[in-house]
Amino acid sequence: MNSPIWNESFSVGHPVLDGQHKELLALCQQAADCVEDVSLEGAEHFHMLLNDLAVYAKKHFRTEEKILSQHSYPLLNEQKTEHEEYEVWLSETLLAAMDGNSDKADVHQFLSAWWVRHILESDMRYREFLSGINRKY
Ligand SMILES: [Fe+2]
């Protein structure tokens, strides 16, 4: 199954945040790889990856919010709201997966689309802002 792969067009101009985005898309890729695996191991692996994505996403959001808040980014609240909505959705998805009520392909589709939108739309808004800050030092 296709999954988005990080490339330079995804760069937000910050090495730490770019590194985390790469890692998140790599986790989506791993989830895509087990969508077609209908074995019990495939289901367990998928569930494990959702857990990893929840943990890693939380780490990424806190890093992003810390950096943006340090520089008084004007759209920080919108960014935080989006992060919170994702965390709620992901924990609900994890619960559904535990009950065996989730379609792996649908979950993967939503996940990869969410991360692409997060990086290319929401995060790209601070790319210019952060590059202006860096030029001041
Ligand atoms: Fe991000």
mmCIF file of C-alpha atoms and ligand atoms in Angstrom:
data_model
loop_
_atom_site.group_PDB
_atom_site.id
_atom_site.type_symbol
_atom_site.label_atom_id
_atom_site.label_comp_id
_atom_site.label_asym_id
_atom_site.label_seq_id
_atom_site.Cartn_x
_atom_site.Cartn_y
_atom_site.Cartn_z
ATOM 1 C CA MET A 1 0.000 0.000 0.000
ATOM 2 C CA ASN A 2 1.254 3.495 -0.891
ATOM 3 C CA SER A 3 2.312 5.817 1.869
ATOM 4 C CA PRO A 4 3.824 9.319 1.623
ATOM 5 C CA ILE A 5 7.615 9.474 1.857
ATOM 6 C CA TRP A 6 9.382 12.538 3.246
ATOM 7 C CA ASN A 7 11.231 14.653 0.678
ATOM 8 C CA GLU A 8 12.631 18.211 0.625
ATOM 9 C CA SER A 9 9.235 19.674 -0.262
ATOM 10 C CA PHE A 10 8.157 18.630 3.265
ATOM 11 C CA SER A 11 10.937 20.625 4.932
ATOM 12 C CA VAL A 12 9.765 23.226 7.469
ATOM 13 C CA GLY A 13 13.323 24.560 7.682
ATOM 14 C CA HIS A 14 14.032 23.259 11.194
ATOM 15 C CA PRO A 15 16.266 20.162 11.477
ATOM 16 C CA VAL A 16 14.705 18.752 14.669
ATOM 17 C CA LEU A 17 11.129 19.147 13.423
ATOM 18 C CA ASP A 18 12.038 17.814 9.965
ATOM 19 C CA GLY A 19 13.647 14.778 11.639
ATOM 20 C CA GLN A 20 10.484 14.120 13.651
ATOM 21 C CA HIS A 21 8.249 14.507 10.582
ATOM 22 C CA LYS A 22 10.461 11.969 8.750
ATOM 23 C CA GLU A 23 10.082 9.542 11.630
ATOM 24 C CA LEU A 24 6.291 9.979 11.725
ATOM 25 C CA LEU A 25 5.963 9.346 7.981
ATOM 26 C CA ALA A 26 8.234 6.300 8.370
ATOM 27 C CA LEU A 27 5.819 4.938 11.011
ATOM 28 C CA CYS A 28 2.914 5.519 8.569
ATOM 29 C CA GLN A 29 4.924 3.592 5.966
ATOM 30 C CA GLN A 30 5.380 0.696 8.376
ATOM 31 C CA ALA A 31 1.639 0.758 9.097
ATOM 32 C CA ALA A 32 0.976 0.613 5.325
ATOM 33 C CA ASP A 33 3.227 -2.437 5.084
ATOM 34 C CA CYS A 34 1.051 -4.405 7.483
ATOM 35 C CA VAL A 35 -2.349 -3.357 6.058
ATOM 36 C CA GLU A 36 -2.390 -6.348 3.731
ATOM 37 C CA ASP A 37 -1.158 -8.780 6.375
ATOM 38 C CA VAL A 38 -4.385 -10.447 7.554
ATOM 39 C CA SER A 39 -2.679 -12.675 10.130
ATOM 40 C CA LEU A 40 -3.020 -12.151 13.871
ATOM 41 C CA GLU A 41 0.623 -11.008 13.903
ATOM 42 C CA GLY A 42 -0.281 -8.393 11.270
ATOM 43 C CA ALA A 43 -3.104 -7.068 13.461
ATOM 44 C CA GLU A 44 -0.845 -6.994 16.531
ATOM 45 C CA HIS A 45 1.923 -5.248 14.622
ATOM 46 C CA PHE A 46 -0.524 -2.643 13.299
ATOM 47 C CA HIS A 47 -1.814 -2.022 16.792
ATOM 48 C CA MET A 48 1.730 -1.654 18.089
ATOM 49 C CA LEU A 49 2.460 0.899 15.364
ATOM 50 C CA LEU A 50 -0.612 2.926 16.327
ATOM 51 C CA ASN A 51 0.750 2.979 19.860
ATOM 52 C CA ASP A 52 4.166 4.102 18.629
ATOM 53 C CA LEU A 53 2.500 6.798 16.549
ATOM 54 C CA ALA A 54 0.555 8.033 19.583
ATOM 55 C CA VAL A 55 3.704 8.220 21.714
ATOM 56 C CA TYR A 56 5.850 9.770 18.994
ATOM 57 C CA ALA A 57 3.150 12.222 17.900
ATOM 58 C CA LYS A 58 2.835 13.447 21.492
ATOM 59 C CA LYS A 59 6.595 13.982 21.653
ATOM 60 C CA HIS A 60 6.546 15.829 18.312
ATOM 61 C CA PHE A 61 3.632 18.085 19.288
ATOM 62 C CA ARG A 62 5.270 19.069 22.578
ATOM 63 C CA THR A 63 8.574 19.832 20.785
ATOM 64 C CA GLU A 64 6.792 21.871 18.123
ATOM 65 C CA GLU A 65 4.713 23.778 20.673
ATOM 66 C CA LYS A 66 7.792 24.502 22.810
ATOM 67 C CA ILE A 67 9.778 25.905 19.878
ATOM 68 C CA LEU A 68 6.835 27.949 18.577
ATOM 69 C CA SER A 69 5.991 29.272 22.020
ATOM 70 C CA GLN A 70 9.617 30.288 22.661
ATOM 71 C CA HIS A 71 9.343 32.513 19.583
ATOM 72 C CA SER A 72 5.784 33.744 20.346
ATOM 73 C CA TYR A 73 4.357 32.255 17.155
ATOM 74 C CA PRO A 74 1.033 34.059 16.575
ATOM 75 C CA LEU A 75 -0.858 30.922 15.378
ATOM 76 C CA LEU A 76 0.223 28.737 18.311
ATOM 77 C CA ASN A 77 -3.319 28.262 19.648
ATOM 78 C CA GLU A 78 -4.633 26.980 16.294
ATOM 79 C CA GLN A 79 -1.677 24.618 16.163
ATOM 80 C CA LYS A 80 -2.352 23.341 19.701
ATOM 81 C CA THR A 81 -6.051 22.768 18.935
ATOM 82 C CA GLU A 82 -5.145 20.690 15.886
ATOM 83 C CA HIS A 83 -2.716 18.636 17.967
ATOM 84 C CA GLU A 84 -5.346 18.008 20.649
ATOM 85 C CA GLU A 85 -7.929 16.900 18.055
ATOM 86 C CA TYR A 86 -5.449 14.443 16.600
ATOM 87 C CA GLU A 87 -4.578 13.004 20.008
ATOM 88 C CA VAL A 88 -8.270 12.457 20.807
ATOM 89 C CA TRP A 89 -8.865 10.780 17.430
ATOM 90 C CA LEU A 90 -5.811 8.570 17.820
ATOM 91 C CA SER A 91 -6.727 7.390 21.307
ATOM 92 C CA GLU A 92 -10.270 6.565 20.086
ATOM 93 C CA THR A 93 -8.773 4.683 17.131
ATOM 94 C CA LEU A 94 -6.483 2.739 19.458
ATOM 95 C CA LEU A 95 -9.463 1.716 21.589
ATOM 96 C CA ALA A 96 -11.422 0.617 18.487
ATOM 97 C CA ALA A 97 -8.386 -1.335 17.265
ATOM 98 C CA MET A 98 -8.177 -3.126 20.612
ATOM 99 C CA ASP A 99 -11.795 -4.228 20.159
ATOM 100 C CA GLY A 100 -10.989 -5.375 16.635
ATOM 101 C CA ASN A 101 -13.366 -2.767 15.192
ATOM 102 C CA SER A 102 -11.033 -0.969 12.848
ATOM 103 C CA ASP A 103 -10.351 -1.253 9.165
ATOM 104 C CA LYS A 104 -6.567 -1.024 8.824
ATOM 105 C CA ALA A 105 -6.672 0.462 5.309
ATOM 106 C CA ASP A 106 -9.076 3.228 6.422
ATOM 107 C CA VAL A 107 -6.980 3.993 9.486
ATOM 108 C CA HIS A 108 -3.799 4.133 7.425
ATOM 109 C CA GLN A 109 -5.454 6.356 4.825
ATOM 110 C CA PHE A 110 -6.599 8.803 7.487
ATOM 111 C CA LEU A 111 -3.226 8.750 9.264
ATOM 112 C CA SER A 112 -1.106 9.434 6.210
ATOM 113 C CA ALA A 113 -3.497 12.111 4.905
ATOM 114 C CA TRP A 114 -3.515 13.764 8.354
ATOM 115 C CA TRP A 115 0.280 13.919 8.568
ATOM 116 C CA VAL A 116 0.671 15.240 5.029
ATOM 117 C CA ARG A 117 -1.882 17.961 5.735
ATOM 118 C CA HIS A 118 -0.260 18.724 9.105
ATOM 119 C CA ILE A 119 3.178 19.190 7.525
ATOM 120 C CA LEU A 120 2.277 20.799 4.213
ATOM 121 C CA GLU A 121 -0.497 23.099 5.439
ATOM 122 C CA SER A 122 -0.315 23.742 9.197
ATOM 123 C CA ASP A 123 3.441 23.489 9.710
ATOM 124 C CA MET A 124 4.373 25.280 6.480
ATOM 125 C CA ARG A 125 2.733 28.378 7.991
ATOM 126 C CA TYR A 126 5.567 28.634 10.526
ATOM 127 C CA ARG A 127 8.365 27.888 8.052
ATOM 128 C CA GLU A 128 8.616 31.510 6.942
ATOM 129 C CA PHE A 129 8.124 32.731 10.532
ATOM 130 C CA LEU A 130 10.984 30.601 11.912
ATOM 131 C CA SER A 131 13.311 31.498 9.056
ATOM 132 C CA GLY A 132 12.713 35.191 9.870
ATOM 133 C CA ILE A 133 13.648 34.497 13.532
ATOM 134 C CA ASN A 134 16.827 32.664 12.518
ATOM 135 C CA ARG A 135 17.915 35.569 10.344
ATOM 136 C CA LYS A 136 17.818 37.867 13.396
ATOM 137 C CA TYR A 137 20.569 35.902 15.201
HETATM 138 FE FE FE B 1 4.623 19.027 12.893
#
